[in-house]
Coordinates of C-alpha atoms in Angstrom, one line a residue:
M1 CA 10.6 -15.0 -19.1
K2 CA 10.8 -15.4 -15.8
A3 CA 8.6 -17.6 -13.4
Y4 CA 8.8 -17.0 -10.0
D5 CA 6.6 -19.1 -7.1
V6 CA 5.7 -14.9 -5.9
I7 CA 6.2 -12.0 -7.0
I8 CA 5.9 -8.8 -5.3
V9 CA 5.7 -5.2 -6.6
G10 CA 6.7 -1.9 -4.7
G11 CA 10.3 -2.0 -2.7
G12 CA 8.8 -0.6 0.2
A13 CA 8.1 -0.8 4.2
A14 CA 5.2 -3.0 3.7
G15 CA 6.6 -4.6 -0.3
F16 CA 10.6 -6.2 1.6
F17 CA 8.5 -6.5 5.2
A18 CA 6.6 -9.0 3.3
A19 CA 9.2 -10.7 1.4
I20 CA 11.1 -11.0 4.6
N21 CA 7.6 -12.8 6.3
I22 CA 7.2 -15.0 3.1
A23 CA 10.8 -16.2 2.2
E24 CA 10.7 -17.1 5.8
Q25 CA 8.1 -19.1 6.8
N26 CA 8.8 -20.4 3.5
P27 CA 12.2 -21.1 2.4
S28 CA 11.7 -23.1 -0.7
L29 CA 9.1 -20.9 -2.2
K30 CA 10.4 -18.4 -5.3
I31 CA 10.9 -14.8 -4.3
V32 CA 11.9 -11.7 -5.6
L33 CA 10.5 -7.9 -5.2
L34 CA 10.5 -4.8 -8.7
E35 CA 11.5 -2.1 -7.0
R36 CA 10.9 0.8 -9.9
G37 CA 13.1 3.0 -8.7
K38 CA 17.2 3.2 -8.2
E39 CA 16.9 1.5 -4.8
G40 CA 13.8 1.2 -2.6
L41 CA 12.7 2.0 1.3
Q42 CA 13.0 5.9 0.0
K43 CA 10.7 6.6 2.6
V44 CA 11.3 4.2 5.5
K45 CA 15.0 6.1 5.4
I46 CA 12.9 10.1 5.4
S47 CA 10.8 9.2 7.7
G48 CA 10.4 10.8 10.9
G49 CA 13.5 13.3 10.1
G50 CA 15.6 10.4 9.7
R51 CA 15.5 8.7 12.8
C52 CA 12.3 6.4 11.3
N53 CA 8.9 6.0 12.8
V54 CA 8.9 2.4 13.2
T55 CA 4.5 2.3 15.4
H56 CA 3.2 4.2 18.3
A57 CA 3.4 3.3 22.1
E58 CA -0.8 2.4 22.0
F59 CA -0.6 -1.2 22.5
I60 CA -5.2 -1.6 22.9
P61 CA -5.9 -2.5 19.0
S62 CA -9.5 -0.8 19.3
E63 CA -7.7 2.2 20.8
L64 CA -5.3 2.2 18.2
V65 CA -7.3 2.1 15.2
Q66 CA -9.3 5.5 15.9
N67 CA -5.7 6.9 14.4
Y68 CA -6.6 5.8 11.2
P69 CA -9.1 8.5 9.5
R70 CA -9.5 5.8 6.2
G71 CA -9.6 1.8 7.6
E72 CA -10.6 2.2 11.6
K73 CA -12.9 -0.7 10.9
E74 CA -11.4 -2.8 9.2
L75 CA -7.8 -2.8 10.1
L76 CA -9.1 -3.8 14.3
G77 CA -9.4 -7.3 12.4
P78 CA -5.8 -7.4 11.1
F79 CA -4.5 -5.8 14.5
H80 CA -5.8 -8.8 16.6
Q81 CA -3.4 -11.5 15.0
F82 CA -0.2 -8.7 14.2
M83 CA -0.2 -5.7 16.4
T84 CA 2.7 -2.7 18.3
G85 CA 4.4 -5.3 20.4
D86 CA 5.0 -7.8 17.3
T87 CA 6.3 -5.1 15.3
M88 CA 8.3 -4.7 18.0
E89 CA 9.4 -8.4 19.0
W90 CA 10.1 -8.9 14.6
F91 CA 12.6 -5.8 14.8
E92 CA 14.6 -7.4 18.2
K93 CA 14.5 -10.3 17.8
R94 CA 16.8 -9.1 14.1
G95 CA 19.0 -7.1 16.7
V96 CA 17.0 -3.8 16.2
P97 CA 15.9 -3.0 19.5
L98 CA 13.1 -0.1 19.1
K99 CA 12.9 3.1 22.0
I100 CA 9.4 4.4 23.1
E101 CA 9.9 8.9 23.6
D102 CA 7.3 10.3 25.6
D103 CA 4.9 11.5 22.4
G104 CA 4.2 7.6 21.8
R105 CA 6.3 7.7 18.8
M106 CA 8.9 5.0 18.8
F107 CA 12.3 3.8 16.5
P108 CA 15.1 2.6 16.3
V109 CA 17.8 2.3 19.3
S110 CA 20.0 4.0 17.2
N111 CA 18.1 6.8 16.8
S112 CA 18.8 6.3 12.5
S113 CA 16.7 4.9 9.6
Q114 CA 19.6 3.3 8.0
T115 CA 19.4 0.9 11.0
I116 CA 16.5 -0.4 9.4
I117 CA 16.9 -0.1 5.6
D118 CA 20.1 -2.7 6.8
C119 CA 17.7 -5.1 8.7
F120 CA 15.8 -6.1 5.6
L121 CA 18.5 -5.5 2.7
S122 CA 20.0 -8.3 5.3
E123 CA 17.5 -10.2 5.9
A124 CA 16.1 -10.1 2.5
K125 CA 20.0 -11.3 1.0
K126 CA 20.3 -14.0 3.9
K127 CA 16.3 -15.6 3.1
G128 CA 17.5 -15.5 -0.5
V129 CA 15.0 -12.5 -1.8
A130 CA 15.3 -11.8 -5.5
V131 CA 15.5 -7.6 -5.4
L132 CA 14.5 -6.0 -9.0
Y133 CA 16.3 -2.3 -8.9
N134 CA 15.1 0.0 -12.6
H135 CA 11.6 -2.6 -12.5
S136 CA 8.3 -0.5 -13.6
V137 CA 5.9 -2.7 -14.2
K138 CA 4.0 -1.8 -17.7
S139 CA 1.1 -4.3 -17.0
I140 CA -0.4 -6.8 -15.4
K141 CA -2.3 -9.2 -16.7
K142 CA -3.8 -13.4 -15.3
K143 CA -3.0 -16.3 -17.8
Q144 CA -5.5 -19.5 -16.1
D145 CA -4.4 -20.1 -12.7
L146 CA -0.8 -17.8 -13.5
W147 CA -0.2 -13.5 -13.3
E148 CA 2.1 -11.9 -15.5
L149 CA 4.1 -8.9 -15.5
G150 CA 5.8 -6.4 -17.3
T151 CA 8.5 -4.9 -16.6
T152 CA 10.8 -2.1 -18.1
E153 CA 13.1 -4.9 -18.9
Q154 CA 11.0 -8.0 -19.0
V155 CA 8.6 -10.0 -18.5
F156 CA 7.5 -12.2 -15.1
T157 CA 4.8 -15.1 -14.0
A158 CA 4.2 -16.2 -10.8
R159 CA 1.3 -17.7 -8.6
K160 CA 0.8 -14.9 -6.6
I161 CA 1.2 -11.9 -6.4
L162 CA 1.1 -8.8 -3.5
I163 CA 1.4 -5.3 -5.1
A164 CA 2.5 -2.7 -2.2
T165 CA 3.7 0.2 -4.6
G166 CA 2.5 2.3 -2.3
S167 CA 0.3 5.9 -3.9
N168 CA 1.2 5.2 -7.4
P169 CA -0.9 5.9 -9.9
K170 CA 0.7 4.0 -12.8
I171 CA -0.3 0.5 -10.2
W172 CA -4.0 2.3 -9.8
N173 CA -4.4 2.3 -13.9
L174 CA -4.0 -1.0 -14.0
L175 CA -5.5 -2.7 -11.1
E176 CA -8.6 -0.7 -12.3
R177 CA -8.0 -2.6 -15.8
L178 CA -8.6 -5.7 -13.3
G179 CA -11.7 -4.5 -11.7
H180 CA -11.1 -2.9 -8.9
T181 CA -12.4 0.6 -8.1
I182 CA -10.0 3.0 -7.0
L183 CA -10.5 5.8 -4.9
Q184 CA -9.6 8.8 -5.9
P185 CA -6.2 10.1 -3.7
V186 CA -6.3 13.2 -2.5
P187 CA -3.2 14.9 0.4
S188 CA -3.7 13.9 4.2
L189 CA -1.2 14.8 6.3
F190 CA -0.7 19.2 5.5
T191 CA 0.2 21.3 7.0
F192 CA -1.5 24.7 7.3
D193 CA -1.1 28.0 5.4
I194 CA -2.1 31.2 7.0
K195 CA -1.4 34.9 7.1
D196 CA -1.9 36.8 10.2
S197 CA -0.9 39.9 12.0
R198 CA -0.8 37.1 15.0
I199 CA 0.9 35.5 14.1
K200 CA 2.9 37.3 11.3
D201 CA 6.3 37.8 13.7
I202 CA 5.6 34.5 16.3
P203 CA 7.0 31.6 13.7
G204 CA 8.5 28.7 16.3
V205 CA 6.1 29.3 19.1
V206 CA 4.2 25.8 21.2
A207 CA 1.4 25.9 22.6
K208 CA 0.7 23.1 24.3
N209 CA -2.8 22.0 24.1
V210 CA -5.0 23.8 22.0
V211 CA -8.6 22.7 20.9
I212 CA -9.6 23.7 16.5
K213 CA -12.3 23.3 14.5
V214 CA -13.7 24.6 11.8
V215 CA -16.0 26.2 10.8
D216 CA -19.6 25.4 9.7
S217 CA -17.9 21.8 9.9
H218 CA -17.9 18.8 12.7
L219 CA -14.1 18.4 12.2
E220 CA -12.3 18.9 15.8
S221 CA -9.0 18.6 17.2
E222 CA -6.4 18.8 20.4
G223 CA -3.0 19.0 20.5
P224 CA 0.0 21.0 20.6
L225 CA -0.4 23.7 17.9
L226 CA 3.3 25.3 16.3
I227 CA 3.2 28.0 14.5
T228 CA 5.1 28.2 11.8
H229 CA 7.2 30.8 8.8
V230 CA 4.0 29.9 6.7
G231 CA 0.6 29.7 9.3
M232 CA 0.7 26.5 11.5
S233 CA 1.9 22.7 12.9
A234 CA 1.8 20.2 14.6
P235 CA -0.1 17.1 16.1
A236 CA -3.4 19.2 16.7
I237 CA -3.3 20.0 12.8
L238 CA -2.4 17.2 11.5
K239 CA -4.8 15.9 12.8
L240 CA -7.5 17.9 11.7
S241 CA -5.9 17.5 8.6
A242 CA -5.8 13.8 7.8
F243 CA -9.7 13.4 9.3
G244 CA -10.8 15.8 6.6
A245 CA -8.9 15.2 3.9
L246 CA -11.7 14.4 1.7
E247 CA -14.0 17.7 3.1
L248 CA -11.3 20.7 3.1
A249 CA -10.0 18.7 -0.2
K250 CA -13.4 20.0 -1.5
H251 CA -13.3 23.4 0.6
N252 CA -9.7 23.3 -2.5
Y253 CA -7.9 24.1 1.1
K254 CA -9.8 27.7 1.5
F255 CA -11.6 28.0 4.9
Q256 CA -12.1 29.1 8.5
I257 CA -10.3 27.1 12.1
K258 CA -12.3 28.4 15.2
I259 CA -9.0 28.5 19.1
N260 CA -9.3 27.7 21.9
F261 CA -5.8 28.6 23.8
I262 CA -6.8 27.6 26.5
K263 CA -9.7 25.2 26.2
Q264 CA -12.6 26.6 28.6
T265 CA -15.6 28.8 28.1
F266 CA -15.7 32.1 26.7
K267 CA -17.6 32.8 30.1
D268 CA -15.0 31.3 32.7
C269 CA -12.4 32.8 30.3
L270 CA -13.8 36.5 31.3
G271 CA -14.7 36.1 34.8
D272 CA -10.5 35.2 35.6
L273 CA -10.1 37.7 33.3
K274 CA -11.9 40.1 35.4
E275 CA -10.0 38.4 38.8
F276 CA -7.0 39.7 37.1
K277 CA -8.9 43.1 36.6
Q278 CA -8.8 43.5 39.7
E279 CA -6.0 41.3 41.3
L280 CA -2.9 42.0 39.2
A281 CA -4.3 46.0 38.6
K282 CA -0.8 47.5 38.7
K283 CA 0.4 45.3 36.8
T284 CA 1.4 45.9 32.8
V285 CA -1.8 43.6 30.5
F286 CA 1.2 42.9 27.7
K287 CA 4.7 42.0 29.6
F288 CA 2.6 38.7 32.1
A289 CA 1.3 36.6 30.5
Q290 CA -1.4 33.9 31.9
Y291 CA -3.0 30.6 31.1
E292 CA 0.5 29.4 30.8
L293 CA 0.3 30.5 27.0
P294 CA 3.9 31.3 25.5
K295 CA 4.6 34.7 26.1
R296 CA 5.2 36.1 22.6
L297 CA 1.4 34.5 21.7
W298 CA 0.5 36.1 24.6
Q299 CA 1.1 39.5 23.5
Q300 CA -0.1 38.8 20.4
L301 CA -3.8 37.9 21.5
V302 CA -3.7 41.2 24.2
L303 CA -2.5 43.2 21.3
A304 CA -5.7 41.9 18.8
S305 CA -8.1 42.4 21.4
N306 CA -7.7 46.7 20.8
M307 CA -5.3 47.2 24.2
S308 CA -1.5 48.4 24.0
M309 CA 1.5 47.6 25.2
T310 CA 1.5 49.6 28.1
T311 CA -2.3 49.1 28.8
T312 CA -2.5 48.1 32.3
W313 CA -5.5 45.1 34.0
A314 CA -7.3 48.6 35.6
D315 CA -7.2 50.5 33.0
T316 CA -9.0 47.9 30.6
N317 CA -12.3 48.0 29.8
K318 CA -15.2 45.7 28.9
Q319 CA -14.4 46.0 25.5
Q320 CA -11.4 45.1 25.7
L321 CA -11.7 42.1 28.0
E322 CA -15.0 40.9 26.2
A323 CA -11.9 40.7 22.9
L324 CA -9.2 38.7 24.8
A325 CA -11.5 36.2 25.9
A326 CA -12.5 36.2 22.5
Q327 CA -8.7 35.9 20.7
L328 CA -8.0 32.9 23.7
T329 CA -10.8 31.2 23.7
E330 CA -12.0 31.3 20.3
A331 CA -9.4 33.2 17.8
V332 CA -11.0 32.7 14.6
F333 CA -7.5 32.0 11.5
K334 CA -8.8 32.1 8.3
V335 CA -6.9 29.2 6.2
T336 CA -5.4 30.3 2.1
G337 CA -4.4 26.7 1.0
K338 CA -1.6 24.4 2.5
S339 CA 2.0 22.9 2.5
T340 CA 3.5 18.7 2.7
F341 CA 4.2 18.1 6.0
K342 CA 7.7 17.6 5.6
E343 CA 8.7 14.9 3.2
E344 CA 6.4 12.9 4.4
F345 CA 3.6 12.7 1.5
V346 CA 0.5 10.5 2.7
T347 CA -2.8 10.8 0.9
A348 CA -6.2 9.5 1.4
G349 CA -7.7 7.7 -1.3
G350 CA -6.9 4.1 -3.2
V351 CA -8.2 0.5 -3.5
D352 CA -11.7 0.2 -2.7
L353 CA -12.0 -1.1 1.2
K354 CA -15.2 -3.3 -0.2
E355 CA -12.7 -4.9 -2.6
V356 CA -10.1 -6.0 -0.3
N357 CA -10.6 -9.4 2.4
F358 CA -9.2 -8.5 5.3
K359 CA -8.2 -11.7 7.1
T360 CA -5.8 -13.2 4.4
F361 CA -5.4 -9.1 2.2
E362 CA -6.8 -11.2 -0.7
S363 CA -8.5 -8.9 -3.5
K364 CA -12.0 -10.3 -3.4
L365 CA -12.1 -10.0 -7.7
C366 CA -8.7 -11.2 -8.2
E367 CA -7.8 -14.2 -6.9
G368 CA -3.9 -15.1 -5.6
M369 CA -3.4 -11.0 -5.8
Y370 CA -2.3 -9.0 -2.5
F371 CA -2.4 -5.7 -0.9
A372 CA -0.3 -4.2 1.8
G373 CA 0.4 -0.6 3.4
E374 CA -0.7 2.8 1.8
I375 CA -1.8 0.9 -2.2
L376 CA -5.6 0.8 -0.1
N377 CA -7.3 3.9 1.2
V378 CA -6.3 3.2 4.3
D379 CA -4.0 6.0 6.0
A380 CA -3.7 7.1 9.4
I381 CA -2.1 10.6 11.1
T382 CA 1.5 11.2 11.7
G383 CA 3.9 8.9 14.7
G384 CA 4.1 6.3 13.3
F385 CA 0.7 4.4 12.1
N386 CA 1.1 4.1 8.8
F387 CA 4.0 1.9 9.1
Q388 CA 1.9 0.0 11.6
N389 CA 0.1 -0.1 8.7
A390 CA 1.9 -1.7 6.8
W391 CA 4.1 -4.0 9.1
T392 CA 0.0 -5.6 9.6
S393 CA -0.9 -5.5 6.5
A394 CA 2.1 -7.6 4.9
Y395 CA 2.4 -10.5 7.6
I396 CA -0.6 -11.3 7.3
A397 CA -1.3 -11.1 3.8
A398 CA 2.0 -12.8 3.9
K399 CA 1.4 -15.5 5.9
S400 CA -2.1 -16.2 3.7
I401 CA 0.2 -16.6 1.1
I402 CA 2.2 -19.5 2.3
E403 CA -1.0 -20.9 3.5

């Protein structure tokens, strides 16, 4: 049996961040980090296409929380304690400067997630954190004021433990035995599978700013839309999948969406089209895209409006103009399923937020047990927000453990 002051379960972003912060603020503590895999930080490695989307350039807590479908209310206080600017400063102090891209996402200047991994590994080593791989936790028990954790290798004890295992069903089961409520996980960031002749031959086309609504639902989002080989992706879809995670799971990922490609009403659009009929009379509708829409998308919507490639504006009739206005402002597509967004698998679900003290990230049911990252029922849209939750929760849990 090996005795430590603090045991951290999970060698991901939150686990390492907590371990380093605890060791830094109290060098006398004996800390061990247990990771079930043969190496840690796997999500860090693949995030942002291997560049690691560390956080997002949103510096106002009340606005930052709006990117969390689950955890919005709970994270407001924590973000006042440790925020995007603090994350930037933390990494910069350790030789990893970050940069802000046009869409607000933040990456290491090196453009490589390896920089973040190397920083964590060298800091943990420097600060004397014991990092043990291939240690899968099998049991978590409390004996008087000590926690006892059994792994595949040996038994560990400590006064305080921090669980940062992300969406790990085995750990969730152990927490349930200790009395915690686990909300069943469902996928949160995913793309939509859509088979439709209008988009079949135009993968790679991006509509810059669309509004998408789920038919017969309050769910709505806007932003860029990407046509893929299997359907649709990009921020407008991912945002919808995150905020609609629970509802769309209930529909078994079969539902309809309505897309407004030009952010105008049907009536205003029809008015425009009637003007085009006068002004562009001799031009073919198919050839010249309007509303700054990608040409290939415009052409598919024109064909779907019962026009041919040679129809001129002068030749269009009332039905065709109405059909085109409908395609542009309220095109309905049938979603038949979902696909994981890249390798970044995020789930909604985890430890019930009512059972956690968000001033300290300590369990309200098990004294001396803390949480950080996605083990909790907190998730965010894409863009660095899930990592910011990991840094904030790990930092505050670390501070609380020391105090």
